[in-house]
Amino acid sequence: MGKRTRNGRGEGMWRYGWLGASFISGLSASIAPGGPAQASSPAADDGAAVIGERSRGSRILDLAIRSPVLAVPARVRLLLPSGWSRDAARTWPVLWLLPGAGSGPALHTTWTDNTDVDELTAGLDIIVVMPDGGRCGNYTDWWNHGKGGPPKWETFHLAELRQILERGYRAGTARAIAGNGMGGMGALAYAARHRGLFRAAASFSGPLNTLHRDPGGLDVADLVELGVAIGSPSADWTDVWGDPDVQRVVWRQHNPYDLAERLSGVRLYISSGDGDPGPYDPQPGTDPDVLESLAHTLALEFTGKLKKLGVPVSTHFYNGTHRWPYWQRELHAALPILLAEIT
């Protein structure tokens, strides 16, 4: 792992090594297809294809997908609406839910494992898509020192997986996207970088200004470095977007804050806690959450820029930490806003 010396801190990021437990722990899990794919399962343009399916109850369908832009197969969980059929004459609107980095060993299950999204969407006429996001994959095609190549999570999600879902699983073109933590950053970056692909986007505690600097504390580059060190120990953290000083243009091309103007016309919902213990935290004596405090600072910067640009946004800033009970509450609050744009 490269040592960052751009601000004189060197290995100061390890002061925050404990964040691995809450932000990027339990990242690895082997991909094991749960059953044979349907013979009629379509492929993406580049040959990415479903290699396994497993039904888990009446609504949940898990997919394993082999992709030429990822080193190993990826998994995706679908929540299907009542009356869904792969042979249906109609299509359904789609809600994408992106997991945060390190949300658990099986990233595609974290939303159903930690929230009531199954029950919440049970009566809705939509398909919910919950994809793997990689081991701190940062929802991007990695720069890899200008060489490109895998992993290409942005290509996997927005080209390959989207084509597979639309060609074989009756996904329509009315789409909304949301995510927690790093998934919140991905949701806003995807919506901005691919204008017209998503009608609405929401971030819950996402790091929405990746170039934010705090010389005396934590910044997003620290999280990228720590995440790559834990999730992909053979990689260098600058493989993702390069060095934030030297390859600043690359960072800006993927930074929601720098892309804010491109979100005009997208219905937006942004929320975060302030890092202080709130109603879903153990009381008393819970320490402040430095990670959520950072997300709060970045959300204020981001929404402040939206205001200057005249881009409408719904916000909820609250007393709380970087934990699933808050994100479940925020999903409940954001869902009507997201659905209004796609149903």
mmCIF file of C-alpha atoms in Angstrom:
data_model
loop_
_atom_site.group_PDB
_atom_site.id
_atom_site.type_symbol
_atom_site.label_atom_id
_atom_site.label_comp_id
_atom_site.label_asym_id
_atom_site.label_seq_id
_atom_site.Cartn_x
_atom_site.Cartn_y
_atom_site.Cartn_z
ATOM 1 C CA MET A 1 0.000 0.000 0.000
ATOM 2 C CA GLY A 2 1.379 3.419 -0.963
ATOM 3 C CA LYS A 3 2.178 5.864 1.807
ATOM 4 C CA ARG A 4 0.510 9.232 1.531
ATOM 5 C CA THR A 5 2.825 12.115 2.290
ATOM 6 C CA ARG A 6 1.026 14.891 0.415
ATOM 7 C CA ASN A 7 -0.088 16.531 3.676
ATOM 8 C CA GLY A 8 2.727 15.433 5.930
ATOM 9 C CA ARG A 9 0.660 12.778 7.653
ATOM 10 C CA GLY A 10 2.309 9.751 6.073
ATOM 11 C CA GLU A 11 0.610 6.786 7.702
ATOM 12 C CA GLY A 12 -1.622 8.940 9.876
ATOM 13 C CA MET A 13 -4.659 7.192 8.399
ATOM 14 C CA TRP A 14 -4.009 4.275 10.711
ATOM 15 C CA ARG A 15 -5.253 6.439 13.550
ATOM 16 C CA TYR A 16 -8.619 5.541 12.043
ATOM 17 C CA GLY A 17 -7.947 1.836 11.555
ATOM 18 C CA TRP A 18 -10.844 1.023 13.887
ATOM 19 C CA LEU A 19 -13.173 2.264 11.162
ATOM 20 C CA GLY A 20 -12.557 -1.004 9.345
ATOM 21 C CA ALA A 21 -14.914 -2.656 11.798
ATOM 22 C CA SER A 22 -17.809 -0.393 10.916
ATOM 23 C CA PHE A 23 -17.052 0.674 7.363
ATOM 24 C CA ILE A 24 -15.124 -1.967 5.450
ATOM 25 C CA SER A 25 -15.058 -5.136 7.517
ATOM 26 C CA GLY A 26 -16.063 -8.582 6.360
ATOM 27 C CA LEU A 27 -15.556 -7.806 2.714
ATOM 28 C CA SER A 28 -14.593 -11.154 1.222
ATOM 29 C CA ALA A 29 -16.885 -13.968 0.157
ATOM 30 C CA SER A 30 -16.440 -16.462 -2.623
ATOM 31 C CA ILE A 31 -18.973 -16.434 -5.413
ATOM 32 C CA ALA A 32 -20.837 -19.704 -5.661
ATOM 33 C CA PRO A 33 -23.686 -19.929 -8.143
ATOM 34 C CA GLY A 34 -26.813 -21.154 -6.432
ATOM 35 C CA GLY A 35 -28.230 -23.096 -9.347
ATOM 36 C CA PRO A 36 -28.280 -23.336 -13.107
ATOM 37 C CA ALA A 37 -29.182 -20.232 -15.060
ATOM 38 C CA GLN A 38 -32.192 -20.283 -17.301
ATOM 39 C CA ALA A 39 -31.296 -21.434 -20.781
ATOM 40 C CA SER A 40 -32.823 -18.262 -22.196
ATOM 41 C CA SER A 41 -30.853 -15.899 -19.937
ATOM 42 C CA PRO A 42 -29.460 -13.177 -22.190
ATOM 43 C CA ALA A 43 -25.935 -11.864 -22.338
ATOM 44 C CA ALA A 44 -24.707 -8.283 -22.290
ATOM 45 C CA ASP A 45 -23.098 -6.848 -25.386
ATOM 46 C CA ASP A 46 -19.621 -7.815 -24.182
ATOM 47 C CA GLY A 47 -20.603 -11.378 -23.220
ATOM 48 C CA ALA A 48 -21.292 -10.913 -19.508
ATOM 49 C CA ALA A 49 -23.944 -13.492 -18.580
ATOM 50 C CA VAL A 50 -25.871 -15.075 -15.736
ATOM 51 C CA ILE A 51 -24.202 -18.324 -14.653
ATOM 52 C CA GLY A 52 -26.466 -19.142 -11.716
ATOM 53 C CA GLU A 53 -29.853 -18.330 -10.215
ATOM 54 C CA ARG A 54 -31.345 -19.116 -6.825
ATOM 55 C CA SER A 55 -34.887 -18.331 -5.748
ATOM 56 C CA ARG A 56 -35.243 -17.490 -2.052
ATOM 57 C CA GLY A 57 -38.938 -17.292 -1.361
ATOM 58 C CA SER A 58 -41.659 -15.729 -3.417
ATOM 59 C CA ARG A 59 -39.894 -12.441 -4.215
ATOM 60 C CA ILE A 60 -36.130 -12.863 -3.889
ATOM 61 C CA LEU A 61 -34.066 -14.030 -6.841
ATOM 62 C CA ASP A 62 -30.268 -14.133 -6.525
ATOM 63 C CA LEU A 63 -28.076 -14.063 -9.624
ATOM 64 C CA ALA A 64 -24.431 -14.909 -10.180
ATOM 65 C CA ILE A 65 -22.916 -13.150 -13.196
ATOM 66 C CA ARG A 66 -19.640 -13.791 -14.952
ATOM 67 C CA SER A 67 -18.221 -10.579 -16.370
ATOM 68 C CA PRO A 68 -15.181 -9.912 -18.558
ATOM 69 C CA VAL A 69 -14.562 -6.670 -16.645
ATOM 70 C CA LEU A 70 -14.384 -8.265 -13.168
ATOM 71 C CA ALA A 71 -11.822 -10.731 -11.856
ATOM 72 C CA VAL A 72 -14.445 -12.972 -10.220
ATOM 73 C CA PRO A 73 -18.200 -13.474 -10.721
ATOM 74 C CA ALA A 74 -20.463 -10.934 -9.055
ATOM 75 C CA ARG A 75 -23.775 -11.473 -7.319
ATOM 76 C CA VAL A 76 -27.004 -9.537 -7.518
ATOM 77 C CA ARG A 77 -30.199 -9.810 -5.460
ATOM 78 C CA LEU A 78 -33.547 -8.922 -7.013
ATOM 79 C CA LEU A 79 -36.819 -8.211 -5.223
ATOM 80 C CA LEU A 80 -39.552 -8.993 -7.729
ATOM 81 C CA PRO A 81 -43.079 -7.545 -7.773
ATOM 82 C CA SER A 82 -46.292 -9.520 -7.616
ATOM 83 C CA GLY A 83 -47.168 -10.917 -11.020
ATOM 84 C CA TRP A 84 -43.608 -10.716 -12.309
ATOM 85 C CA SER A 85 -42.611 -13.176 -14.999
ATOM 86 C CA ARG A 86 -39.596 -13.243 -17.283
ATOM 87 C CA ASP A 87 -42.062 -13.863 -20.118
ATOM 88 C CA ALA A 88 -44.383 -10.984 -19.223
ATOM 89 C CA ALA A 89 -45.492 -8.650 -21.981
ATOM 90 C CA ARG A 90 -44.766 -5.621 -19.805
ATOM 91 C CA THR A 91 -41.717 -4.233 -18.002
ATOM 92 C CA TRP A 92 -41.359 -2.805 -14.479
ATOM 93 C CA PRO A 93 -39.722 0.359 -13.115
ATOM 94 C CA VAL A 94 -36.448 -0.281 -11.315
ATOM 95 C CA LEU A 95 -35.040 0.896 -7.982
ATOM 96 C CA TRP A 96 -31.305 0.277 -7.553
ATOM 97 C CA LEU A 97 -30.020 0.020 -3.961
ATOM 98 C CA LEU A 98 -26.223 0.158 -3.687
ATOM 99 C CA PRO A 99 -24.400 -1.199 -0.627
ATOM 100 C CA GLY A 100 -21.732 0.693 1.231
ATOM 101 C CA ALA A 101 -18.184 -0.589 1.209
ATOM 102 C CA GLY A 102 -17.706 -3.292 3.762
ATOM 103 C CA SER A 103 -21.387 -3.728 4.521
ATOM 104 C CA GLY A 104 -20.806 -7.468 5.002
ATOM 105 C CA PRO A 105 -19.380 -10.621 3.448
ATOM 106 C CA ALA A 106 -22.191 -10.825 0.888
ATOM 107 C CA LEU A 107 -22.653 -7.266 -0.288
ATOM 108 C CA HIS A 108 -25.685 -7.994 -2.453
ATOM 109 C CA THR A 109 -27.686 -9.112 0.596
ATOM 110 C CA THR A 110 -26.907 -6.255 2.960
ATOM 111 C CA TRP A 111 -30.072 -4.251 2.272
ATOM 112 C CA THR A 112 -32.321 -7.259 2.906
ATOM 113 C CA ASP A 113 -30.176 -8.411 5.848
ATOM 114 C CA ASN A 114 -30.236 -5.066 7.648
ATOM 115 C CA THR A 115 -33.494 -3.366 6.695
ATOM 116 C CA ASP A 116 -37.137 -4.165 6.064
ATOM 117 C CA VAL A 117 -36.840 -3.371 2.334
ATOM 118 C CA ASP A 118 -38.528 -6.678 1.451
ATOM 119 C CA GLU A 119 -41.664 -5.822 3.431
ATOM 120 C CA LEU A 120 -41.467 -2.127 2.538
ATOM 121 C CA THR A 121 -41.611 -2.822 -1.203
ATOM 122 C CA ALA A 122 -43.812 -5.922 -1.098
ATOM 123 C CA GLY A 123 -46.882 -4.185 -2.503
ATOM 124 C CA LEU A 124 -45.053 -1.982 -4.990
ATOM 125 C CA ASP A 125 -45.025 -2.490 -8.734
ATOM 126 C CA ILE A 126 -41.251 -2.210 -9.094
ATOM 127 C CA ILE A 127 -38.141 -4.375 -9.359
ATOM 128 C CA VAL A 128 -35.531 -3.685 -6.663
ATOM 129 C CA VAL A 129 -31.941 -4.387 -7.764
ATOM 130 C CA MET A 130 -29.246 -4.852 -5.099
ATOM 131 C CA PRO A 131 -25.871 -5.557 -6.744
ATOM 132 C CA ASP A 132 -22.480 -6.492 -5.400
ATOM 133 C CA GLY A 133 -20.264 -3.417 -5.265
ATOM 134 C CA GLY A 134 -16.898 -5.080 -4.816
ATOM 135 C CA ARG A 135 -14.348 -4.897 -2.047
ATOM 136 C CA CYS A 136 -14.272 -1.138 -1.682
ATOM 137 C CA GLY A 137 -14.841 -0.922 -5.435
ATOM 138 C CA ASN A 138 -15.838 2.752 -5.177
ATOM 139 C CA TYR A 139 -18.448 2.408 -7.959
ATOM 140 C CA THR A 140 -15.959 3.189 -10.674
ATOM 141 C CA ASP A 141 -13.851 1.679 -13.425
ATOM 142 C CA TRP A 142 -10.455 1.664 -11.747
ATOM 143 C CA TRP A 143 -7.843 3.942 -13.289
ATOM 144 C CA ASN A 144 -5.026 1.419 -12.725
ATOM 145 C CA HIS A 145 -2.315 3.995 -13.420
ATOM 146 C CA GLY A 146 -3.773 4.885 -16.780
ATOM 147 C CA LYS A 147 -3.912 1.295 -18.013
ATOM 148 C CA GLY A 148 -7.598 0.678 -17.297
ATOM 149 C CA GLY A 149 -8.781 -2.909 -17.040
ATOM 150 C CA PRO A 150 -10.550 -4.679 -14.179
ATOM 151 C CA PRO A 151 -12.214 -4.043 -11.916
ATOM 152 C CA LYS A 152 -14.729 -1.998 -13.870
ATOM 153 C CA TRP A 153 -17.679 -1.708 -11.515
ATOM 154 C CA GLU A 154 -19.291 1.183 -13.348
ATOM 155 C CA THR A 155 -19.260 -0.787 -16.601
ATOM 156 C CA PHE A 156 -20.550 -3.885 -14.845
ATOM 157 C CA HIS A 157 -23.475 -2.081 -13.220
ATOM 158 C CA LEU A 158 -24.583 0.387 -15.866
ATOM 159 C CA ALA A 159 -23.807 -1.508 -19.068
ATOM 160 C CA GLU A 160 -23.620 -5.255 -18.410
ATOM 161 C CA LEU A 161 -26.061 -5.712 -15.538
ATOM 162 C CA ARG A 162 -28.502 -3.160 -16.916
ATOM 163 C CA GLN A 163 -28.567 -4.945 -20.287
ATOM 164 C CA ILE A 164 -29.008 -8.353 -18.661
ATOM 165 C CA LEU A 165 -31.907 -7.107 -16.528
ATOM 166 C CA GLU A 166 -33.640 -5.384 -19.405
ATOM 167 C CA ARG A 167 -33.191 -8.299 -21.812
ATOM 168 C CA GLY A 168 -34.019 -11.167 -19.498
ATOM 169 C CA TYR A 169 -35.758 -9.954 -16.319
ATOM 170 C CA ARG A 170 -38.297 -7.411 -17.628
ATOM 171 C CA ALA A 171 -36.575 -4.362 -16.143
ATOM 172 C CA GLY A 172 -37.830 -1.128 -17.656
ATOM 173 C CA THR A 173 -36.157 2.178 -18.380
ATOM 174 C CA ALA A 174 -37.723 4.191 -15.539
ATOM 175 C CA ARG A 175 -34.974 4.032 -12.900
ATOM 176 C CA ALA A 176 -34.124 5.466 -9.486
ATOM 177 C CA ILE A 177 -30.985 4.810 -7.459
ATOM 178 C CA ALA A 178 -30.007 5.081 -3.793
ATOM 179 C CA GLY A 179 -27.247 3.879 -1.515
ATOM 180 C CA ASN A 180 -25.709 4.100 1.940
ATOM 181 C CA GLY A 181 -22.140 5.156 2.713
ATOM 182 C CA MET A 182 -19.948 4.570 -0.329
ATOM 183 C CA GLY A 183 -23.094 3.390 -2.117
ATOM 184 C CA GLY A 184 -24.550 6.862 -1.615
ATOM 185 C CA MET A 185 -21.526 8.339 -3.341
ATOM 186 C CA GLY A 186 -21.962 5.798 -6.139
ATOM 187 C CA ALA A 187 -25.650 6.624 -6.555
ATOM 188 C CA LEU A 188 -24.967 10.336 -7.035
ATOM 189 C CA ALA A 189 -21.895 9.775 -9.226
ATOM 190 C CA TYR A 190 -23.753 7.321 -11.454
ATOM 191 C CA ALA A 191 -26.715 9.662 -11.865
ATOM 192 C CA ALA A 192 -24.427 12.590 -12.708
ATOM 193 C CA ARG A 193 -22.016 10.751 -15.002
ATOM 194 C CA HIS A 194 -24.842 9.099 -16.975
ATOM 195 C CA ARG A 195 -27.389 11.837 -17.501
ATOM 196 C CA GLY A 196 -30.860 10.562 -18.243
ATOM 197 C CA LEU A 197 -30.231 7.061 -16.902
ATOM 198 C CA PHE A 198 -31.770 7.729 -13.479
ATOM 199 C CA ARG A 199 -34.746 9.963 -12.784
ATOM 200 C CA ALA A 200 -34.118 10.145 -9.037
ATOM 201 C CA ALA A 201 -31.175 9.521 -6.703
ATOM 202 C CA ALA A 202 -30.640 9.390 -2.944
ATOM 203 C CA SER A 203 -27.594 9.272 -0.705
ATOM 204 C CA PHE A 204 -27.693 8.162 2.921
ATOM 205 C CA SER A 205 -24.446 9.145 4.696
ATOM 206 C CA GLY A 206 -22.466 9.155 1.450
ATOM 207 C CA PRO A 207 -19.034 10.846 1.049
ATOM 208 C CA LEU A 208 -20.221 13.349 -1.542
ATOM 209 C CA ASN A 209 -17.048 15.407 -1.919
ATOM 210 C CA THR A 210 -14.163 13.014 -2.429
ATOM 211 C CA LEU A 211 -11.615 15.863 -2.656
ATOM 212 C CA HIS A 212 -12.500 17.317 0.742
ATOM 213 C CA ARG A 213 -9.370 17.945 2.793
ATOM 214 C CA ASP A 214 -9.003 17.963 6.560
ATOM 215 C CA PRO A 215 -5.277 18.312 7.362
ATOM 216 C CA GLY A 216 -5.871 17.413 10.989
ATOM 217 C CA GLY A 217 -8.357 14.600 10.570
ATOM 218 C CA LEU A 218 -10.096 12.191 8.263
ATOM 219 C CA ASP A 219 -10.746 12.689 4.547
ATOM 220 C CA VAL A 220 -12.154 10.510 1.779
ATOM 221 C CA ALA A 221 -8.725 9.629 0.383
ATOM 222 C CA ASP A 222 -8.004 8.016 3.778
ATOM 223 C CA LEU A 223 -11.102 5.848 3.366
ATOM 224 C CA VAL A 224 -10.108 4.817 -0.159
ATOM 225 C CA GLU A 225 -6.628 3.901 1.049
ATOM 226 C CA LEU A 226 -7.895 1.948 4.039
ATOM 227 C CA GLY A 227 -10.590 0.225 2.009
ATOM 228 C CA VAL A 228 -8.203 -0.941 -0.702
ATOM 229 C CA ALA A 229 -5.710 -2.118 1.925
ATOM 230 C CA ILE A 230 -8.340 -4.338 3.552
ATOM 231 C CA GLY A 231 -10.398 -5.348 0.528
ATOM 232 C CA SER A 232 -7.672 -5.700 -2.127
ATOM 233 C CA PRO A 233 -4.360 -6.015 -0.267
ATOM 234 C CA SER A 234 -2.405 -6.728 -3.455
ATOM 235 C CA ALA A 235 -3.529 -3.414 -4.971
ATOM 236 C CA ASP A 236 -2.312 0.115 -4.370
ATOM 237 C CA TRP A 237 -4.924 2.628 -3.254
ATOM 238 C CA THR A 238 -3.981 4.917 -6.146
ATOM 239 C CA ASP A 239 -5.152 2.209 -8.561
ATOM 240 C CA VAL A 240 -8.683 3.551 -8.060
ATOM 241 C CA TRP A 241 -8.375 7.158 -9.316
ATOM 242 C CA GLY A 242 -4.683 7.889 -8.962
ATOM 243 C CA ASP A 243 -3.252 10.354 -6.469
ATOM 244 C CA PRO A 244 -5.769 13.093 -5.607
ATOM 245 C CA ASP A 245 -3.152 15.777 -6.274
ATOM 246 C CA VAL A 246 -1.384 14.405 -9.328
ATOM 247 C CA GLN A 247 -4.478 12.868 -10.985
ATOM 248 C CA ARG A 248 -6.878 15.524 -9.733
ATOM 249 C CA VAL A 249 -8.751 15.562 -13.046
ATOM 250 C CA VAL A 250 -9.565 11.858 -12.679
ATOM 251 C CA TRP A 251 -10.847 12.393 -9.137
ATOM 252 C CA ARG A 252 -12.967 15.339 -10.228
ATOM 253 C CA GLN A 253 -14.515 13.283 -13.028
ATOM 254 C CA HIS A 254 -15.931 10.899 -10.397
ATOM 255 C CA ASN A 255 -16.633 13.334 -7.558
ATOM 256 C CA PRO A 256 -20.334 14.114 -6.944
ATOM 257 C CA TYR A 257 -19.426 17.601 -5.716
ATOM 258 C CA ASP A 258 -17.665 18.442 -8.984
ATOM 259 C CA LEU A 259 -20.496 16.850 -10.995
ATOM 260 C CA ALA A 260 -23.300 18.604 -9.120
ATOM 261 C CA GLU A 261 -24.462 20.686 -12.089
ATOM 262 C CA ARG A 262 -25.083 17.493 -14.071
ATOM 263 C CA LEU A 263 -27.752 16.491 -11.538
ATOM 264 C CA SER A 264 -30.137 19.158 -12.751
ATOM 265 C CA GLY A 265 -33.416 17.425 -13.593
ATOM 266 C CA VAL A 266 -32.751 14.477 -11.242
ATOM 267 C CA ARG A 267 -34.964 14.309 -8.128
ATOM 268 C CA LEU A 268 -32.534 14.277 -5.200
ATOM 269 C CA TYR A 269 -32.681 13.220 -1.543
ATOM 270 C CA ILE A 270 -29.596 13.692 0.675
ATOM 271 C CA SER A 271 -29.334 12.763 4.345
ATOM 272 C CA SER A 272 -26.729 12.195 7.032
ATOM 273 C CA GLY A 273 -26.289 12.205 10.772
ATOM 274 C CA ASP A 274 -24.036 14.611 12.640
ATOM 275 C CA GLY A 275 -21.993 11.844 14.279
ATOM 276 C CA ASP A 276 -23.355 12.400 17.774
ATOM 277 C CA PRO A 277 -25.324 9.561 19.387
ATOM 278 C CA GLY A 278 -28.966 9.603 18.391
ATOM 279 C CA PRO A 279 -32.134 7.599 19.020
ATOM 280 C CA TYR A 280 -30.755 4.377 17.502
ATOM 281 C CA ASP A 281 -27.452 4.412 19.405
ATOM 282 C CA PRO A 282 -26.647 2.792 22.747
ATOM 283 C CA GLN A 283 -27.143 5.273 25.548
ATOM 284 C CA PRO A 284 -25.440 6.671 27.475
ATOM 285 C CA GLY A 285 -21.716 6.967 26.769
ATOM 286 C CA THR A 286 -21.606 6.315 23.014
ATOM 287 C CA ASP A 287 -18.599 8.052 21.490
ATOM 288 C CA PRO A 288 -19.109 10.444 18.568
ATOM 289 C CA ASP A 289 -18.825 8.776 15.151
ATOM 290 C CA VAL A 290 -16.032 10.440 13.165
ATOM 291 C CA LEU A 291 -17.100 8.735 9.931
ATOM 292 C CA GLU A 292 -20.673 10.004 10.086
ATOM 293 C CA SER A 293 -19.423 13.430 11.108
ATOM 294 C CA LEU A 294 -17.329 13.478 7.930
ATOM 295 C CA ALA A 295 -20.327 12.379 5.835
ATOM 296 C CA HIS A 296 -22.327 15.216 7.406
ATOM 297 C CA THR A 297 -19.674 17.799 6.550
ATOM 298 C CA LEU A 298 -19.526 16.564 2.961
ATOM 299 C CA ALA A 299 -23.314 16.480 2.610
ATOM 300 C CA LEU A 300 -23.509 20.104 3.735
ATOM 301 C CA GLU A 301 -20.830 21.073 1.206
ATOM 302 C CA PHE A 302 -22.596 19.186 -1.559
ATOM 303 C CA THR A 303 -26.097 20.479 -0.875
ATOM 304 C CA GLY A 304 -24.699 23.983 -0.470
ATOM 305 C CA LYS A 305 -23.303 23.771 -3.979
ATOM 306 C CA LEU A 306 -26.618 22.448 -5.295
ATOM 307 C CA LYS A 307 -28.337 25.469 -3.765
ATOM 308 C CA LYS A 308 -25.914 27.851 -5.468
ATOM 309 C CA LEU A 309 -26.559 26.080 -8.775
ATOM 310 C CA GLY A 310 -30.312 26.225 -8.297
ATOM 311 C CA VAL A 311 -30.660 22.431 -8.299
ATOM 312 C CA PRO A 312 -33.587 21.357 -6.050
ATOM 313 C CA VAL A 313 -32.846 18.795 -3.336
ATOM 314 C CA SER A 314 -34.690 17.302 -0.357
ATOM 315 C CA THR A 315 -32.503 16.965 2.741
ATOM 316 C CA HIS A 316 -32.642 15.452 6.199
ATOM 317 C CA PHE A 317 -29.793 16.162 8.599
ATOM 318 C CA TYR A 318 -30.214 14.563 11.981
ATOM 319 C CA ASN A 319 -28.644 13.525 15.249
ATOM 320 C CA GLY A 320 -27.133 10.062 14.724
ATOM 321 C CA THR A 321 -24.266 7.812 13.638
ATOM 322 C CA HIS A 322 -23.164 5.594 10.751
ATOM 323 C CA ARG A 323 -25.555 2.707 11.411
ATOM 324 C CA TRP A 324 -28.220 0.669 9.598
ATOM 325 C CA PRO A 325 -31.207 1.707 11.731
ATOM 326 C CA TYR A 326 -30.782 5.265 10.470
ATOM 327 C CA TRP A 327 -30.473 4.134 6.843
ATOM 328 C CA GLN A 328 -33.639 2.064 7.145
ATOM 329 C CA ARG A 329 -35.434 5.153 8.430
ATOM 330 C CA GLU A 330 -34.004 7.232 5.574
ATOM 331 C CA LEU A 331 -35.081 4.655 2.993
ATOM 332 C CA HIS A 332 -38.639 4.931 4.319
ATOM 333 C CA ALA A 333 -38.444 8.733 4.008
ATOM 334 C CA ALA A 334 -36.825 8.772 0.559
ATOM 335 C CA LEU A 335 -38.867 6.021 -1.080
ATOM 336 C CA PRO A 336 -41.978 8.110 -1.865
ATOM 337 C CA ILE A 337 -39.746 10.762 -3.473
ATOM 338 C CA LEU A 338 -37.951 8.168 -5.594
ATOM 339 C CA LEU A 339 -41.129 6.344 -6.593
ATOM 340 C CA ALA A 340 -42.861 9.554 -7.656
ATOM 341 C CA GLU A 341 -40.357 9.822 -10.512
ATOM 342 C CA ILE A 342 -40.558 6.252 -11.819
ATOM 343 C CA THR A 343 -44.102 4.985 -11.219
#
